[in-house]
XYZ file of C-alpha atoms in Angstrom:
543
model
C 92.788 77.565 154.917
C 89.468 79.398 155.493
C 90.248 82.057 152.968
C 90.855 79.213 149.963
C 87.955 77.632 150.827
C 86.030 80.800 150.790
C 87.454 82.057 147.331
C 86.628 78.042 145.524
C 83.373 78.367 146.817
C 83.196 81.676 145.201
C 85.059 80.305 141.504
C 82.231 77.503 141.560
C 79.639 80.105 142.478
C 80.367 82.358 139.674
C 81.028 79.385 137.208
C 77.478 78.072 137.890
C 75.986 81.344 137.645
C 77.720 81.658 134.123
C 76.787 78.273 133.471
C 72.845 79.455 134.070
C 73.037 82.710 132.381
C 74.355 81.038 129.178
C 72.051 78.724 129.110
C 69.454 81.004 130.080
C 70.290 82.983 126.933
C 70.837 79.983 124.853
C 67.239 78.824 124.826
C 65.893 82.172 123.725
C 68.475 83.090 121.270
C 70.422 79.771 119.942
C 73.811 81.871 120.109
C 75.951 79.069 120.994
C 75.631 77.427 118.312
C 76.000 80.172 115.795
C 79.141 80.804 117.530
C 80.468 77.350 116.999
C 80.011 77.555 113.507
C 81.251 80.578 113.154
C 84.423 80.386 115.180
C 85.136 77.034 113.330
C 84.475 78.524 110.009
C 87.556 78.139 107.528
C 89.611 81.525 105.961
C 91.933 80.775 103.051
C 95.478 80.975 103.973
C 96.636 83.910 101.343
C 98.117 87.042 101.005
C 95.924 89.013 98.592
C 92.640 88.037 100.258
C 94.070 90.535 103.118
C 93.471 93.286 101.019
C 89.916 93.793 102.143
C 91.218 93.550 105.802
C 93.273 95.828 104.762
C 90.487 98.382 104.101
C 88.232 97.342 106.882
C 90.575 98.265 109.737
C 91.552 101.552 108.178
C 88.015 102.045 108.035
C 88.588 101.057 111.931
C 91.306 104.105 112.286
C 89.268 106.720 110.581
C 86.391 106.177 112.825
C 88.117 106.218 115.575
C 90.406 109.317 114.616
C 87.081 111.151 112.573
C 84.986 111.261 116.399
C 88.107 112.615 117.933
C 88.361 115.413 115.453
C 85.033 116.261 115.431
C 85.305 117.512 119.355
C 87.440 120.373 117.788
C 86.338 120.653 114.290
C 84.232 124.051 113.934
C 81.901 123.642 110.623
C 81.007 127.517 110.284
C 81.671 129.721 107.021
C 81.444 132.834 109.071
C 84.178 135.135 108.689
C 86.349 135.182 112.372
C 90.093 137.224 112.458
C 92.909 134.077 113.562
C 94.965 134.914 116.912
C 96.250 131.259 117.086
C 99.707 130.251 117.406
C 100.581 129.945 113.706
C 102.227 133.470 113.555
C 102.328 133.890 109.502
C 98.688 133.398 109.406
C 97.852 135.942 112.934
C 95.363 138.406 112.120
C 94.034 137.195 108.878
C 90.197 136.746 108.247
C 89.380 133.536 107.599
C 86.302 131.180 108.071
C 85.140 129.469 111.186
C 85.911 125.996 109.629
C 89.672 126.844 108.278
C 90.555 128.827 111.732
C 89.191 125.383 113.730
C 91.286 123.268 111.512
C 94.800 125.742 112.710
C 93.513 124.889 116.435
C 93.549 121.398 116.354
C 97.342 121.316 113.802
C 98.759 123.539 116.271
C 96.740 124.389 119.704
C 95.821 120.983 120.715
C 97.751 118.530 121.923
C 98.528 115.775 118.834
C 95.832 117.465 116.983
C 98.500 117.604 113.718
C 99.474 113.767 114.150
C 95.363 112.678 114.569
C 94.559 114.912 111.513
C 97.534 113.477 109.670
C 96.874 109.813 110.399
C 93.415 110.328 109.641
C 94.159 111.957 106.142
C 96.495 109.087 105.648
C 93.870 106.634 106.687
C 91.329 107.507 104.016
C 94.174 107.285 101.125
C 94.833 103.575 102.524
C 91.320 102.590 102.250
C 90.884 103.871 99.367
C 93.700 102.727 97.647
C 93.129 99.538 99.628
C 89.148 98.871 97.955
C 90.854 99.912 94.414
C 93.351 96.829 94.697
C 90.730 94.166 96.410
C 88.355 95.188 93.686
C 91.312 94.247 90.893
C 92.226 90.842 92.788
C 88.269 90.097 92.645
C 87.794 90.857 89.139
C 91.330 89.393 87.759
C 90.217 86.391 89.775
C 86.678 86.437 88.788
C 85.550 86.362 92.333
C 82.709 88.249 91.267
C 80.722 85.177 89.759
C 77.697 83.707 90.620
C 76.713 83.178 93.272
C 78.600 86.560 94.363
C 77.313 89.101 91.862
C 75.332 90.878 94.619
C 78.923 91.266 96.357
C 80.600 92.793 93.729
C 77.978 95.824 93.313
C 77.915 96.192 97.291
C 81.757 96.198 97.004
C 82.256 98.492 93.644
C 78.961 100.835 96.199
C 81.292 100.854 99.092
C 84.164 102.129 96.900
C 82.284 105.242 95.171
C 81.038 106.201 99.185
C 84.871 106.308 100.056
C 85.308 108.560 96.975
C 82.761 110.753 97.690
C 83.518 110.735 101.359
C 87.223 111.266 100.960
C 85.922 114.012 98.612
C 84.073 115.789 101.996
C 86.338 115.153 104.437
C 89.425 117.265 101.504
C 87.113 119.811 101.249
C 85.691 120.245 105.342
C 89.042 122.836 106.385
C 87.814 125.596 103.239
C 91.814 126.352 102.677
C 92.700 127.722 99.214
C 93.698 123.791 97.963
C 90.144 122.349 98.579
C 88.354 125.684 97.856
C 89.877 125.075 94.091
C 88.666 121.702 94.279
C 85.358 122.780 95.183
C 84.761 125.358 92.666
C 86.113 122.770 90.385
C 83.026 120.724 91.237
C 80.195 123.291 91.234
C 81.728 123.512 87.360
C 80.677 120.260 86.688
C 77.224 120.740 88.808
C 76.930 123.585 86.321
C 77.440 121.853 83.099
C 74.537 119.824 83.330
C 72.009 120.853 80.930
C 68.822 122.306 82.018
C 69.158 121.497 85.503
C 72.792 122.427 86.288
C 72.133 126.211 87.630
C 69.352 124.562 89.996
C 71.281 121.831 91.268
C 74.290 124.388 92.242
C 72.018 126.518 94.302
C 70.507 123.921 95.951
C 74.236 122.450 97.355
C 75.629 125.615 98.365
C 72.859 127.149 99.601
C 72.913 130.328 97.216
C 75.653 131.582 94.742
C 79.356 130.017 95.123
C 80.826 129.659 97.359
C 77.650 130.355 100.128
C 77.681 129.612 103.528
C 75.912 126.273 103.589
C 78.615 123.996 101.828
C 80.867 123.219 104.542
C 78.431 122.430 107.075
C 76.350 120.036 104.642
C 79.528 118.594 103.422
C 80.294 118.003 107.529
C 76.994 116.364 108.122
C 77.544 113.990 104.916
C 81.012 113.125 106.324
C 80.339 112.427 109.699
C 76.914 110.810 109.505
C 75.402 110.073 106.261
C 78.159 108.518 104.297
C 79.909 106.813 107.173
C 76.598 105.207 108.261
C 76.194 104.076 104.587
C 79.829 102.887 105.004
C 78.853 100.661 107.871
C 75.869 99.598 106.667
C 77.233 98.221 103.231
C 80.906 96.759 105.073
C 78.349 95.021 107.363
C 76.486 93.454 104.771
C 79.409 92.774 102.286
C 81.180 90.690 105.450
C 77.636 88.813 106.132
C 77.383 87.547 102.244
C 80.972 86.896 102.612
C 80.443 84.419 105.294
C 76.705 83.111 103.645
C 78.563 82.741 100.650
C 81.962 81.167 101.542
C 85.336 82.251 100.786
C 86.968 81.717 97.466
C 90.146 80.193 97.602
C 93.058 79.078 95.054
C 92.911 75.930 93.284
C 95.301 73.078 94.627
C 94.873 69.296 95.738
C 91.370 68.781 98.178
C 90.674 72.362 96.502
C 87.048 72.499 94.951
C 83.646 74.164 94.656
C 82.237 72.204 97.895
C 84.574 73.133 100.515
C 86.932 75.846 101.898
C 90.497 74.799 103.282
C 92.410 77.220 105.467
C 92.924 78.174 108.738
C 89.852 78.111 111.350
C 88.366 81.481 112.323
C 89.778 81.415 116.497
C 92.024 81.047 117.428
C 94.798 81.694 113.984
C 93.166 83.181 111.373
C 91.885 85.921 114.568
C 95.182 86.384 115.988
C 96.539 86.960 112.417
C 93.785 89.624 111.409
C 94.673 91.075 114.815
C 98.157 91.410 113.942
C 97.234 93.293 110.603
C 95.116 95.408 112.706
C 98.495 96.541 114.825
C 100.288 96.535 112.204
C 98.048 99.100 110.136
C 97.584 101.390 113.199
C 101.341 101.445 113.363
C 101.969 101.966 109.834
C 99.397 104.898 109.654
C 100.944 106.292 113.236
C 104.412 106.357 111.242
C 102.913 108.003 108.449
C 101.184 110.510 110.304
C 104.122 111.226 112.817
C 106.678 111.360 110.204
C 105.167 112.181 106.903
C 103.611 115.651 106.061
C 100.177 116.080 104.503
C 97.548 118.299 103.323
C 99.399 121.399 104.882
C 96.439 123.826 105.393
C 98.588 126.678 107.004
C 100.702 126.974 103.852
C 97.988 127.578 101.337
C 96.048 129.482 103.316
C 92.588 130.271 103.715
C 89.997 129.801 100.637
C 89.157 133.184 98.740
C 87.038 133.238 95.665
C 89.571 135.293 93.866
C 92.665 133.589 94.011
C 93.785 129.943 92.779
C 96.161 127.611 94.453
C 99.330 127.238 91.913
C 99.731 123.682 90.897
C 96.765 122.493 92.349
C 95.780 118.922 91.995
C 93.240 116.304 93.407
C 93.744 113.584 95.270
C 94.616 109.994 93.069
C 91.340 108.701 92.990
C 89.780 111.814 91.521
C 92.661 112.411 89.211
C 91.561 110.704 86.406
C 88.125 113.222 85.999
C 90.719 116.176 86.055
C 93.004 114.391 83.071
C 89.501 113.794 81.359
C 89.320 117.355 81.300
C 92.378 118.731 80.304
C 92.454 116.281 77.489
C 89.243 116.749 75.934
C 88.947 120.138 73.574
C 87.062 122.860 75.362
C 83.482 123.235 73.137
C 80.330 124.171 73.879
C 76.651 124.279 72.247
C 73.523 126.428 72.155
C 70.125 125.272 71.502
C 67.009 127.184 72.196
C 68.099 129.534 74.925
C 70.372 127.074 76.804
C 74.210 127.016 76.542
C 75.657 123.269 76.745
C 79.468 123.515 77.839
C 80.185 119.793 76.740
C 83.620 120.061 78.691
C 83.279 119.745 81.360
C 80.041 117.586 80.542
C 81.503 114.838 79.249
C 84.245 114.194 81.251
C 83.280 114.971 84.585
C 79.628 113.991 84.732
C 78.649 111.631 82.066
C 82.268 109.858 81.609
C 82.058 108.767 85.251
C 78.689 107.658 85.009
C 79.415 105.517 82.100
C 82.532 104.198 83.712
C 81.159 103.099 86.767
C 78.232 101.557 85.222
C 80.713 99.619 82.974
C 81.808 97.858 86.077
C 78.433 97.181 87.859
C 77.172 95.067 84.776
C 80.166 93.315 84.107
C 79.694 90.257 85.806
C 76.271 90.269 84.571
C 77.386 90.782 81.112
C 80.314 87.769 81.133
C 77.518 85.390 82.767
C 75.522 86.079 79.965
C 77.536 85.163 77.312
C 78.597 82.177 79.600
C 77.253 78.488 78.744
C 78.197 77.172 82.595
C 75.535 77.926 85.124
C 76.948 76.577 88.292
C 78.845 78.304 91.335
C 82.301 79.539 91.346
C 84.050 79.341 94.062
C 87.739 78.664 92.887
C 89.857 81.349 91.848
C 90.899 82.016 88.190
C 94.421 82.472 87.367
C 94.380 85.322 85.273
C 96.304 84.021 82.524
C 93.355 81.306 81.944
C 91.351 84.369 80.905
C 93.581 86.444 78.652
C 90.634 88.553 77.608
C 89.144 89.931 81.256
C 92.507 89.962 82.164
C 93.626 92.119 79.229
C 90.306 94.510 80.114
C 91.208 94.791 83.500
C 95.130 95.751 82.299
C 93.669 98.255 79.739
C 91.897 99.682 81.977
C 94.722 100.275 84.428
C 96.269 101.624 81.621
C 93.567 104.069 80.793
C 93.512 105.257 84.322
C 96.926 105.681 84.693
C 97.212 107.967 81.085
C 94.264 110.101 82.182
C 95.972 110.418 85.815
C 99.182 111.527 84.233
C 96.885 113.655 81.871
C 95.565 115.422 85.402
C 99.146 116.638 86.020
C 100.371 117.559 82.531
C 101.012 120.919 83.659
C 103.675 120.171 86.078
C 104.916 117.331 84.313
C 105.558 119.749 81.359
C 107.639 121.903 83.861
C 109.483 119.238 85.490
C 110.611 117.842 81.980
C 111.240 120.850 80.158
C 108.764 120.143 77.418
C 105.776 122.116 75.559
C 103.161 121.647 77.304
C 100.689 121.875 73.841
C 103.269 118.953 72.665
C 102.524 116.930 75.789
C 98.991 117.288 75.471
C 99.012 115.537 72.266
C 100.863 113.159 73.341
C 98.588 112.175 75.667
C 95.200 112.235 73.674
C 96.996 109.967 71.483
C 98.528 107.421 74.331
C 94.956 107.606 75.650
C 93.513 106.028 72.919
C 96.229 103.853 71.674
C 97.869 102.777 74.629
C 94.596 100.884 76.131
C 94.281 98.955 72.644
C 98.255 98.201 73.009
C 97.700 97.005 76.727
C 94.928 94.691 75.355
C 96.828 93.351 72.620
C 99.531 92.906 74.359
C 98.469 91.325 77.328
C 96.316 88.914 75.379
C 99.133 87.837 73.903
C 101.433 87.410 77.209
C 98.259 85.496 78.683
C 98.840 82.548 75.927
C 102.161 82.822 75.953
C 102.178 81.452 79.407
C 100.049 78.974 79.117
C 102.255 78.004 76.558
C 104.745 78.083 79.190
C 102.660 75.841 81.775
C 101.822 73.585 78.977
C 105.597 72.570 78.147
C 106.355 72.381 82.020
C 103.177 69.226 82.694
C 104.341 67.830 79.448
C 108.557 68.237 79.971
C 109.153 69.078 83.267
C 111.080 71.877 84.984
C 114.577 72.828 83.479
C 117.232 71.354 85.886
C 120.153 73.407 84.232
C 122.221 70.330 83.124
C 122.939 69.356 80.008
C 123.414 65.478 78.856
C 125.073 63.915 75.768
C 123.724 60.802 74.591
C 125.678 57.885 73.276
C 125.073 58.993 69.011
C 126.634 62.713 70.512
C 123.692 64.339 70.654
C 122.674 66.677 73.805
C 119.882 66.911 75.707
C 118.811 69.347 78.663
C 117.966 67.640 81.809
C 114.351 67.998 83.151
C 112.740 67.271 86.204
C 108.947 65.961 86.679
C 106.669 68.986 88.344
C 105.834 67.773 92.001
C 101.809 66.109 92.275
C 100.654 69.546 94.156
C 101.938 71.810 91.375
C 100.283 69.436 88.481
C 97.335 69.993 90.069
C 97.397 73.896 90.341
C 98.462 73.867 86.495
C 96.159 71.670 85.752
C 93.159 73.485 86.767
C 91.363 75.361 84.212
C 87.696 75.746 84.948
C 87.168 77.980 82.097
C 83.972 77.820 79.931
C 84.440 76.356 76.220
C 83.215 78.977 73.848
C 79.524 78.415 72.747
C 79.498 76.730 69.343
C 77.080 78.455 66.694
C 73.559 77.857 66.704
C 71.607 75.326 64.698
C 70.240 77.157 62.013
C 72.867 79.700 60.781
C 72.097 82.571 59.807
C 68.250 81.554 60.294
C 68.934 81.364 64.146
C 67.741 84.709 66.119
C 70.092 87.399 66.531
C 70.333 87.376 69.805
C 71.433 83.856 69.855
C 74.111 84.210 66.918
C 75.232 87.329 68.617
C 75.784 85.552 72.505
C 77.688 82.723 70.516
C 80.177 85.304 68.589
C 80.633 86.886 71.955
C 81.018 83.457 73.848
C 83.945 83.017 70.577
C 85.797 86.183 70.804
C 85.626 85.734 74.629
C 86.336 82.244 75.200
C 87.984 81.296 71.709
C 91.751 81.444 72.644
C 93.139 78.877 74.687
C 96.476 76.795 74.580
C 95.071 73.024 74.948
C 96.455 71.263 78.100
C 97.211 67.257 78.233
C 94.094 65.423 79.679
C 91.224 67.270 79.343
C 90.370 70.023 77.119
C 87.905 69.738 74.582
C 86.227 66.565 75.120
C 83.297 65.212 73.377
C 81.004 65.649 76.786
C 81.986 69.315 76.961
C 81.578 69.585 72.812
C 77.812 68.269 73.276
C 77.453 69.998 76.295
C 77.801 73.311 74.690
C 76.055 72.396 71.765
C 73.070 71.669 74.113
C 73.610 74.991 75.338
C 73.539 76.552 71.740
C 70.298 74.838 71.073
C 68.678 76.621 73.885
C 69.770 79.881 72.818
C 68.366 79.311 69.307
C-alpha cells in the first residue's frame, strides 16, 4: 500500500516537473505551437511523391554506413606490399588507400556487406533524385511559387554526382584509376587553363599523391555537408511552400488534403525507412558490387578491359565516343575539341538547360498566380514531349557509352554501330518529340469522348429500326472532376500592332503559340470570352 502510494506521488511529481519545464521552455521559445502546426500539417496521400523519401533515407543509410567506413578507410597513395587475407593479391605493392579497402572486404567483420550496402546506397539516391526530378517537371511542380526548389533540387542532384564520383574513385583499384585518368582528360582539354587546373587537383603530374586524400576530404566533409545543408533547406521550402497534390473534388490552389503529419503519414515514412534499409541490406548481402580485389590495384600503365562508368556518368562517356576525335591549334595552344565538347562544355550546357527552364516556361506564360495542383502530363504535350526526348537522348548517349561491348555481345561492327548511333542520337529525340506530342492529344481525345459518352460497358444493344448501339456508362462525379481539370494557360494571342509591335513581344506570343497552341477542347469551359480578353489584356502589356 505504502509502495503505490510512494510511486503516484512520484508519476505526479515527474508529470508536474514536465509540466514546468515545458512551459518553462515554451515562453522563451514558442515550440509548442510550432509543433502543433507542424504535426497537424497535411501530406498528399500518393505514391510518386515518395520518391524524394525515397532519396532522403538512403541519404540516411549512406551516412550512417560512410562514418562506419571511415574508422577503417586508409586515404594514403603511398606504396605498402599487401599480407592480407586475399591470397591472389599477397605480396603485391599497392597503395595505402586500395590495401585499406582489402581490410575492411575481407579482415573486418561485415566490412564487405557495409561497403556493399553503402555502394548500393548511393546508386538508389541517385537514381532516386533522377526520377523525383522527372515526376516534378512532368508535373510542373516546379512553378511559381517553387522555382527556388527546383534549382536547390536539380543542386542537390549534381552534389550526388560528383560525390558518387569521389566515393568510385576513394579505393585507387585499376576500375576507378581509368575513370580518373578519364577525368584529368577532360581537366586537360580546357583551353588555356586546362594544364593548370590538372596540377592543381592532383597535386603534381597524374596520377600524384594528393588525389585520393582530397577526393576523401570532399567525400566525407565538404560535399556531404553541402548535401545536408541543401536537403535541409529543400524540406523547409517544402513545408513554407505546401505540398502539391493531384487534382480531384475539394482539390485546389488554397488547401492540401491528405493524411496529417503524426501519427499516419509518420508511421508510413517510417515504414519506407525499414523498408529501404532492408532492401539495401538484401542488396548488399546478396548482390556483388564494385569488386576491387578482381581488378586489382591502379597502375598508370595498364587499362581495365571493358571499363565503364557508373549510369549517371554514362552519358559524358557516349558523348565521347560519338563525337569525331578533332583538334585545333591557334597561336601556340593545341585545342583537343573532344573531349571539350562533350565532357566539359556539353554538361555545362545541359545542366544549365534545366536550371532556367521553369524560368523560361513562366516567361512565355500569361498566368501569374501559384500552382499548386499537379499537371497531368498529357495536358502539356509539349514539356511532356521535352522531358520524353530527353530521356531519349540520355538513354542513346548511355547506350553510346557501351558501344564497345554491345558490339561484342551482338556480333556487329563496331564502326557500323557507331553510326548507328550518331544518327539515332539526333533523330530519335526529334521522333520522341513528335511522337509523344502526338500521343499527348490523342488522349485527350480519349478523355474528351469518355465526359461526353461515357465508359464502354462491353454490351451491345439493337434498337427497334435494327440498328446497334454499344452500351455506355456515365463516368462517376470524382472522375469528371479529375478529367475535367485543365489549368493550362491559353496561348497568348498576338500583339496589337503586328508586325509594328516590339520583337520581344511578337516573339513571347509565337512562343506562348507553339507552346500552348495544341489542345483538344473539353465540354464546359475552354476558350471562353473572359479567358479570350484576359489574354488579350496580357498581349497588350507585352506590346
Amino acid at each position: 500500500m505504502l509502495l503505490s502510494r510512494s510511486r503516484a506521488r512520484l508519476k505526479q511529481r515527474a508529470a508536474r516537473t514536465a509540466g514546468e519545464a515545458t512551459t518553462y521552455l515554451d515562453r522563451r521559445l514558442p515550440l509548442l505551437d510550432v509543433a502543433k502546426g507542424t504535426l497537424r500539417k497535411a501530406f498528399p496521400d500518393h505514391w510518386s511523391f515518395l520518391l524524394g523519401e525515397l532519396a532522403l533515407y538512403s541519404f540516411v543509410v549512406l551516412l550512417l554506413t560512410g562514418v562506419w567506413l571511415t574508422l577503417f578507410f586508409e586515404p594514403g597513395m603511398t606504396e605498402v606490399v599487401y599480407h592480407g587475407w586475399y591470397v591472389p593479391l599477397r605480396g603485391v605493392r599497392m597503395s595505402e588507400a586500395f590495401a585499406s579497402t582489402l581490410h575492411i572486404s575481407f579482415d573486418v567483420r561485415g566490412g564487405l556487406l557495409v561497403r556493399q550496402i553503402h555502394h548500393w546506397a548511393a546508386l538508389v539516391m541517385t537514381a532516386s533524385i533522377g526520377v523525383h526530378m522527372l515526376r516534378v517537371f512532368f508535373t510542373g511542380a516546379f512553378r511559381r511559387p517553387r522555382e527556388a526548389n527546383w534549382v536547390i533540387g536539380l543542386t542537390l542532384f549534381v552534389l550526388t554526382v560528383l560525390e558518387g564520383f569521389a566515393g568510385y574513385s576513394l579505393p585507387d583499384d585499376l576500375l576507378s584509376g581509368t575513370g580518373l585518368r578519364t577525368a584529368q582528360g577532360f581537366v586537360l582539354s580546357v583551353p588555356i587553363v586546362g594544364t593548370y587546373l590538372s596540377m592543381l587537383l592532383f597535386g603534381g603530374e597524374f596520377p600524384g599523391h594528393d588525389i585520393v586524400s582530397r577526393l576523401y576530404s570532399a567525400h566525407i566533409l565538404l560535399l556531404p555537408g553541402a548535401l545536408l545543408a541543401g536537403v535541409v533547406l529543400h524540406l523547409v521550402l517544402v513545408f513554407h511552400l505546401k505540398h502539391t497534390q493531384w487534382a480531384g473534388p475539394g482539390k485546389n490552389n488554397r488547401n492540401v488534403v491528405g493524411k496529417p503529419m503524426f501519427p499516419q503519414f509518420a508511421v508510413r515514412s517510417l515504414g519506407l525507412l525499414a523498408m529501404v534499409c532492408g532492401v539495401l541490406a538484401l542488396l548488399g548481402a546478396f548482390s556483388q558490387i564494385n569488386p576491387v580485389w578482381v581488378y586489382g590495384p591502379y597502375r598508370p600503365d595498364q587499362v581495365s578491359t571493358g571499363a565503364q562508368p557508373d549510369w549517371y556518368l554514362g552519358f559524358i562517356e557516349g558523348a565521347m565516343r560519338l563525337l569525331p576525335g578533332f583538334e585545333t591549334r591557334l597561336w601556340g595552344h593545341t585545342i583537343s575539341w573532344n573531349p571539350f565538347l562533350p565532357a566539359v562544355v556539353f554538361p555545362l550546357l545541359f545542366f544549365l538547360t534545366l536550371y532556367l527552364y521553369p524560368f523560361v516556361e513562366r516567361w512565355i506564360t500569361a498566368d501569374k498566380g501559384e500552382k499548386h495542383l499537379c499537371d497531368r502530363p498529357r495536358h502539356v504535350p509539349v514539356r511532356t514531349a521535352f522531358g520524353v526526348a530527353g530521356i531519349a537522348f540520355y538513354g542513346l548517349l548511355l547506350a553510346a557509352g557501351g558501344q564497345d561491348v554491345l558490339a561484342h555481345v551482338l556480333h556487329v561492327s563496331l564502326n557500323g554501330l557507331t553510326w548507328a548511333l550518331r544518327v539515332a542520337v539526333i533523330a530519335g529525340p526529334l521522333i520522341a518529340f513528335w511522337l509523344t506530342r502526338r500521343v499527348c492529344l490523342a488522349l485527350q481525345d480519349h478523355d474528351r469522348t469518355r465526359l461526353l459518352e461515357g465508359d464502354e460497358t462491353g454490351e451491345v444493344g439493337q434498337s427497334v429500326e435494327g440498328s446497334y448501339r454499344e452500351g455506355r456508362t456515365p463516368l462517376p462525379a470524382a472522375e469528371r472532376h479529375v478529367l475535367l481539370h485543365r489549368d493550362v494557360p491559353r496561348p497568348l494571342l498576338p500583339p496589337h500592332g503586328g508586325a509594328r509591335a516590339g520583337r520581344r513581344s511578337r516573339l513571347k506570343s509565337a512562343l506562348s503559340g507553339w507552346y500552348y497552341g495544341d489542345r483538344v477542347p473539353f465540354p464546359g469551359g475552354d476558350g471562353t470570352g473572359q479567358e479570350e480578353r484576359h489574354h488579350r489584356e496580357g498581349a497588350d502589356r507585352l506590346a
